[in-house]
């Protein structure tokens, strides 16, 4: 593969780095190692192509997004296989992610036509006041490895629909999907210079864009730790920012829950992508009166999950992304056992980067898994007595991205959802993320929203015009 810079596929004399399949350790591709020079050329191109792209009508931009969507749909299987080989997720999940990623392109191809302004009644009879929306300008997007397609299109689709030009730095572990998406965008007729993909020396690329006054927006998905750094750096040139950061999702299962649904939805949330999502259930609180029933059903269901190479159709749980990720999960399991938790199923790693889906019970709040993001296939179960107690425990974290609650009492569902300090709440639903709804976190889980009309506003500026007659 080559880098996509200024409408050209670039490799030149650059060194390359390998992309490795986490399931097998095999090299699945190699990519030129871009740096400050490539980052600047891309920023030059994005800045120079901005006026023409911004001046296109929303309908022209929409048509190109629709064409991109259709090409992705045509190549869904190839894209899914590429994603599984570089990130490890089961092929069925990869197919699902391509569809999810494509849904953002489809949704924003339409929503870009609804960037409305407003008129405002003037306090002075000789004035007319109105507000227009304009693209924020050149956007830099830094994206993670866990959703190699969706975390790109969730940013790029609204940015392009708004009339912005985009610089992408995908995760070094999963650049191939991003480069393939850029190739399809070029085929769809995206004009030269509107979209760029640069990967390699992350610090050099990021530094070049952060220091570049022409880059007016930074949008990032990844760890809270890196988010803090990027927020501080972006402040030096007062860039607009969107941050989708870490999470530590609580699951609250009340005594009046539909236990079968709660188990099904909790497993869907917990073990999607092997537990490597920012909205995964990270701690599960079950009312003491139904704990035995819930735990029995959870254990039985989790024991059915199949661990293996994501390219096998029957695989439910693929490898983790790297050794560091495996070590973190095993550390959380050991810590919990040392503090008294019981391993009901799983708990072992095998063949490099695979960890069995693991359920532990008898969990207490002093255990690391109950406060640190595990980012792996570990389901810790704790019990509670009262609604007030469990809401307090659920909110006792620096994070505020996603939370889930299960109850058949509608009043309780609304009451508790309102009390949970989280940007996304699944009420009897373990999979709330969709393109048409705003996704984002409270507290140290981020700033801004992605998806829905709010996700488009992130790439727009409001301009107030006052006309004196
Ligand atoms: N909220 C979310 O959706 C996600 C949260 N996470 C959290 O982050 C943890 C680590 O995952 P990881 O992917 O390493 O997340 P990181 O935050 O480390 O990386 C995310 C992206 O940021 C880039 N990056 C890393 N450091 C810098 C820097 N100093 N300046 C500019 N860009 C940088 C990475 O590049 P490179 O690939 O070259 O390192 C990657 O493209 C996970 O365990 C999880 O807790 C991870 C993914 C998604
Ligand atoms: O980064 C993530 O983990 C994703 O935002 C989760 S989701 O949008 O696919 O639910």
Short mmCIF file of C-alpha atoms in Angstrom, two decimals, residues 105-385:
data_model
loop_
_atom_site.label_atom_id
_atom_site.label_comp_id
_atom_site.label_asym_id
_atom_site.label_seq_id
_atom_site.Cartn_x
_atom_site.Cartn_y
_atom_site.Cartn_z
CA UNK A 105 -21.65 8.05 4.85
CA UNK A 106 -25.25 7.40 3.80
CA UNK A 107 -26.70 9.43 6.67
CA UNK A 108 -24.45 12.44 6.19
CA UNK A 109 -24.87 12.39 2.40
CA UNK A 110 -28.47 13.32 3.21
CA UNK A 111 -27.96 15.40 6.36
CA UNK A 112 -25.47 17.67 4.55
CA UNK A 113 -28.46 19.01 2.61
CA UNK A 114 -30.05 20.17 5.89
CA UNK A 115 -27.40 22.61 7.11
CA UNK A 116 -29.90 25.37 7.86
CA UNK A 117 -29.20 28.92 9.05
CA UNK A 118 -31.71 31.30 10.64
CA UNK A 119 -33.04 34.85 10.58
CA UNK A 120 -33.39 36.76 13.85
CA UNK A 121 -35.92 39.56 14.51
CA UNK A 122 -33.80 42.70 14.91
CA UNK A 123 -34.24 45.09 17.84
CA UNK A 124 -33.66 47.92 15.39
CA UNK A 125 -36.18 48.37 12.51
CA UNK A 126 -33.44 49.31 10.07
CA UNK A 127 -31.56 46.05 10.52
CA UNK A 128 -31.92 42.49 9.27
CA UNK A 129 -30.04 39.78 11.18
CA UNK A 130 -29.25 36.31 9.93
CA UNK A 131 -26.99 33.38 10.74
CA UNK A 132 -25.29 31.19 8.16
CA UNK A 133 -23.33 27.95 8.70
CA UNK A 134 -19.97 27.50 7.04
CA UNK A 135 -17.40 24.65 7.09
CA UNK A 136 -14.82 24.94 9.85
CA UNK A 137 -12.03 24.32 7.30
CA UNK A 138 -9.15 21.84 7.31
CA UNK A 139 -9.80 18.94 9.72
CA UNK A 140 -7.21 16.59 11.24
CA UNK A 141 -8.58 13.20 12.33
CA UNK A 142 -6.60 10.77 14.50
CA UNK A 143 -8.29 7.39 14.82
CA UNK A 144 -7.86 4.16 16.82
CA UNK A 145 -7.34 0.51 15.86
CA UNK A 146 -10.51 -0.97 17.35
CA UNK A 147 -12.88 0.21 14.58
CA UNK A 148 -10.60 0.74 11.56
CA UNK A 149 -13.48 1.79 9.29
CA UNK A 150 -16.26 3.21 11.47
CA UNK A 151 -14.06 5.56 13.49
CA UNK A 152 -12.90 7.08 10.20
CA UNK A 153 -16.24 7.46 8.40
CA UNK A 154 -17.93 8.74 11.61
CA UNK A 155 -15.59 11.74 11.30
CA UNK A 156 -14.89 11.99 7.57
CA UNK A 157 -18.51 11.71 6.34
CA UNK A 158 -19.86 14.73 8.29
CA UNK A 159 -16.67 16.71 7.65
CA UNK A 160 -16.93 16.22 3.87
CA UNK A 161 -20.70 16.84 3.92
CA UNK A 162 -20.04 20.14 5.73
CA UNK A 163 -17.54 21.20 3.06
CA UNK A 164 -14.36 20.57 5.03
CA UNK A 165 -11.20 18.89 3.79
CA UNK A 166 -9.73 16.09 5.89
CA UNK A 167 -6.33 14.79 7.02
CA UNK A 168 -6.44 11.28 8.51
CA UNK A 169 -3.83 9.62 10.74
CA UNK A 170 -5.15 6.09 11.30
CA UNK A 171 -3.75 3.79 13.98
CA UNK A 172 -0.38 2.30 13.01
CA UNK A 173 -1.74 -1.18 13.76
CA UNK A 174 -4.67 -0.85 11.33
CA UNK A 175 -3.83 1.48 8.40
CA UNK A 176 -4.88 -0.82 5.56
CA UNK A 177 -8.63 -0.34 5.95
CA UNK A 178 -8.20 3.45 6.01
CA UNK A 179 -6.08 3.40 2.86
CA UNK A 180 -8.62 1.18 1.08
CA UNK A 181 -11.44 3.57 2.05
CA UNK A 182 -9.41 6.47 0.60
CA UNK A 183 -8.90 4.51 -2.62
CA UNK A 184 -12.65 4.05 -2.93
CA UNK A 185 -13.28 7.74 -2.14
CA UNK A 186 -10.93 8.67 -4.99
CA UNK A 187 -12.83 6.28 -7.31
CA UNK A 188 -16.10 7.88 -6.19
CA UNK A 189 -14.89 11.18 -7.57
CA UNK A 190 -13.67 12.96 -4.46
CA UNK A 191 -11.57 15.83 -5.85
CA UNK A 192 -7.80 15.81 -5.44
CA UNK A 193 -6.62 17.28 -2.13
CA UNK A 194 -9.92 16.87 -0.24
CA UNK A 195 -8.92 13.70 1.66
CA UNK A 196 -5.47 12.54 2.77
CA UNK A 197 -4.24 9.47 4.70
CA UNK A 198 -0.84 9.75 6.34
CA UNK A 199 0.54 7.10 8.71
CA UNK A 200 4.01 6.41 10.09
CA UNK A 201 5.73 8.55 12.68
CA UNK A 202 2.66 9.43 14.73
CA UNK A 203 4.34 12.08 16.85
CA UNK A 204 5.84 13.85 13.81
CA UNK A 205 2.59 13.74 11.84
CA UNK A 206 0.51 14.91 14.78
CA UNK A 207 2.98 17.64 15.72
CA UNK A 208 2.98 18.99 12.16
CA UNK A 209 -0.81 19.25 12.06
CA UNK A 210 -1.17 20.53 15.63
CA UNK A 211 1.27 23.37 14.97
CA UNK A 212 -0.30 24.22 11.61
CA UNK A 213 -2.56 27.27 12.02
CA UNK A 214 -4.41 26.22 8.84
CA UNK A 215 -5.73 23.11 10.59
CA UNK A 216 -8.82 24.42 12.32
CA UNK A 217 -10.31 21.26 13.82
CA UNK A 218 -8.88 18.20 15.54
CA UNK A 219 -11.11 15.14 15.97
CA UNK A 220 -9.75 12.19 17.94
CA UNK A 221 -10.93 8.80 19.11
CA UNK A 222 -8.72 6.88 21.50
CA UNK A 223 -7.51 6.78 25.07
CA UNK A 224 -8.31 9.48 27.57
CA UNK A 225 -4.58 9.77 28.29
CA UNK A 226 -3.77 10.72 24.69
CA UNK A 227 -6.91 12.82 24.47
CA UNK A 228 -5.64 15.04 27.29
CA UNK A 229 -2.34 15.55 25.45
CA UNK A 230 -4.00 16.35 22.14
CA UNK A 231 -6.44 18.76 23.78
CA UNK A 232 -3.56 20.69 25.29
CA UNK A 233 -1.59 20.78 22.03
CA UNK A 234 -4.65 21.87 20.01
CA UNK A 235 -5.05 24.79 22.40
CA UNK A 236 -1.82 26.35 21.14
CA UNK A 237 -3.57 27.32 17.89
CA UNK A 238 -7.09 27.35 19.41
CA UNK A 239 -8.41 24.55 17.23
CA UNK A 240 -11.98 23.28 17.62
CA UNK A 241 -11.81 19.77 19.06
CA UNK A 242 -13.90 16.62 19.28
CA UNK A 243 -12.69 13.89 21.63
CA UNK A 244 -14.16 10.38 21.87
CA UNK A 245 -12.16 8.86 24.69
CA UNK A 246 -12.09 5.95 27.09
CA UNK A 247 -15.07 4.59 28.94
CA UNK A 248 -15.93 2.33 31.86
CA UNK A 249 -19.49 1.25 31.21
CA UNK A 250 -21.59 0.00 34.13
CA UNK A 251 -24.45 -2.45 33.60
CA UNK A 252 -27.31 -2.21 36.13
CA UNK A 253 -29.59 -5.28 36.25
CA UNK A 254 -32.58 -4.64 38.50
CA UNK A 255 -34.70 -7.20 40.29
CA UNK A 256 -37.53 -6.63 37.80
CA UNK A 257 -35.33 -7.12 34.70
CA UNK A 258 -36.04 -9.62 31.93
CA UNK A 259 -33.02 -11.74 32.84
CA UNK A 260 -32.71 -13.50 29.47
CA UNK A 261 -32.66 -10.14 27.66
CA UNK A 262 -30.24 -8.68 30.19
CA UNK A 263 -27.83 -11.60 29.70
CA UNK A 264 -28.11 -11.44 25.91
CA UNK A 265 -27.60 -7.67 25.70
CA UNK A 266 -24.81 -7.65 28.30
CA UNK A 267 -22.91 -10.31 26.36
CA UNK A 268 -23.44 -8.37 23.12
CA UNK A 269 -21.98 -5.25 24.74
CA UNK A 270 -19.21 -6.98 26.69
CA UNK A 271 -17.76 -9.29 24.05
CA UNK A 272 -18.16 -7.21 20.86
CA UNK A 273 -14.68 -6.89 19.32
CA UNK A 274 -13.38 -9.10 22.14
CA UNK A 275 -14.31 -6.40 24.64
CA UNK A 276 -12.14 -3.83 22.83
CA UNK A 277 -14.66 -1.03 22.49
CA UNK A 278 -15.03 2.16 24.49
CA UNK A 279 -18.67 1.32 25.22
CA UNK A 280 -18.16 -2.27 26.37
CA UNK A 281 -19.76 -3.33 29.64
CA UNK A 282 -16.81 -3.06 32.02
CA UNK A 283 -18.61 -3.79 35.32
CA UNK A 284 -21.91 -5.60 35.87
CA UNK A 285 -24.09 -4.82 38.91
CA UNK A 286 -26.89 -7.32 39.54
CA UNK A 287 -29.57 -6.99 42.22
CA UNK A 288 -28.83 -9.57 44.91
CA UNK A 289 -32.26 -11.20 44.60
CA UNK A 290 -31.64 -12.32 41.00
CA UNK A 291 -27.85 -12.68 41.10
CA UNK A 292 -27.83 -16.46 41.11
CA UNK A 293 -30.21 -16.72 38.16
CA UNK A 294 -28.35 -14.06 36.17
CA UNK A 295 -24.91 -15.53 36.86
CA UNK A 296 -26.00 -19.05 35.93
CA UNK A 297 -27.43 -17.88 32.59
CA UNK A 298 -24.44 -15.61 31.91
CA UNK A 299 -21.95 -18.42 32.56
CA UNK A 300 -23.86 -20.87 30.34
CA UNK A 301 -24.06 -18.35 27.46
CA UNK A 302 -20.42 -17.23 27.68
CA UNK A 303 -19.20 -20.85 27.66
CA UNK A 304 -20.78 -21.18 24.18
CA UNK A 305 -18.60 -18.40 22.71
CA UNK A 306 -15.92 -19.69 20.35
CA UNK A 307 -12.39 -18.23 20.43
CA UNK A 308 -10.31 -18.34 17.25
CA UNK A 309 -9.04 -16.75 14.07
CA UNK A 310 -11.50 -14.10 12.98
CA UNK A 311 -11.49 -15.43 9.41
CA UNK A 312 -13.31 -18.56 10.61
CA UNK A 313 -17.04 -17.98 10.24
CA UNK A 314 -17.84 -19.62 13.58
CA UNK A 315 -15.45 -17.46 15.62
CA UNK A 316 -17.09 -15.23 18.23
CA UNK A 317 -13.97 -13.92 19.97
CA UNK A 318 -10.82 -13.06 18.04
CA UNK A 319 -7.37 -12.13 19.35
CA UNK A 320 -6.63 -8.98 21.28
CA UNK A 321 -4.70 -6.33 19.39
CA UNK A 322 -1.31 -6.86 21.07
CA UNK A 323 0.66 -8.21 24.03
CA UNK A 324 0.06 -5.05 26.07
CA UNK A 325 -3.69 -5.55 25.75
CA UNK A 326 -3.41 -9.21 26.83
CA UNK A 327 -1.24 -8.30 29.81
CA UNK A 328 -3.78 -5.68 30.95
CA UNK A 329 -6.67 -8.17 30.92
CA UNK A 330 -4.66 -10.88 32.71
CA UNK A 331 -3.55 -8.33 35.30
CA UNK A 332 -7.17 -7.41 35.99
CA UNK A 333 -8.11 -11.09 36.36
CA UNK A 334 -5.20 -11.79 38.72
CA UNK A 335 -5.96 -8.68 40.78
CA UNK A 336 -9.61 -9.67 41.15
CA UNK A 337 -8.72 -13.26 42.17
CA UNK A 338 -6.16 -12.00 44.69
CA UNK A 339 -8.88 -9.82 46.23
CA UNK A 340 -11.40 -12.65 46.47
CA UNK A 341 -13.25 -12.88 43.16
CA UNK A 342 -14.22 -16.28 41.78
CA UNK A 343 -13.52 -17.21 38.13
CA UNK A 344 -16.68 -18.90 36.86
CA UNK A 345 -15.45 -19.50 33.30
CA UNK A 346 -12.38 -18.58 31.23
CA UNK A 347 -9.45 -16.70 32.72
CA UNK A 348 -6.73 -18.16 30.52
CA UNK A 349 -4.79 -16.85 27.52
CA UNK A 350 -3.53 -19.03 24.68
CA UNK A 351 -1.68 -18.99 21.38
CA UNK A 352 -0.27 -15.51 21.74
CA UNK A 353 -3.04 -12.94 21.81
CA UNK A 354 -6.15 -15.01 22.57
CA UNK A 355 -7.96 -14.79 25.93
CA UNK A 356 -10.96 -16.95 26.80
CA UNK A 357 -14.15 -14.96 27.47
CA UNK A 358 -14.07 -14.71 31.23
CA UNK A 359 -16.77 -14.23 33.87
CA UNK A 360 -15.85 -13.51 37.48
CA UNK A 361 -18.23 -13.20 40.45
CA UNK A 362 -17.94 -11.97 44.01
CA UNK A 363 -16.42 -8.77 42.65
CA UNK A 364 -15.88 -5.78 44.91
CA UNK A 365 -15.30 -2.12 44.04
CA UNK A 366 -11.66 -2.18 45.21
CA UNK A 367 -10.69 -4.45 42.30
CA UNK A 368 -8.85 -2.82 39.37
CA UNK A 369 -11.42 -4.00 36.78
CA UNK A 370 -14.07 -1.95 38.58
CA UNK A 371 -12.28 1.38 37.98
CA UNK A 372 -9.75 0.86 35.15
CA UNK A 373 -10.83 0.29 31.53
CA UNK A 374 -10.10 -3.41 30.87
CA UNK A 375 -10.55 -3.33 27.07
CA UNK A 376 -10.83 -7.10 26.84
CA UNK A 377 -13.16 -10.12 27.30
CA UNK A 378 -13.61 -9.90 31.09
CA UNK A 379 -17.07 -9.68 32.65
CA UNK A 380 -16.89 -8.81 36.39
CA UNK A 381 -20.17 -9.30 38.30
CA UNK A 382 -20.98 -7.53 41.55
CA UNK A 383 -24.28 -7.36 43.47
CA UNK A 384 -26.28 -4.46 44.94
CA UNK A 385 -29.22 -3.96 47.29
#
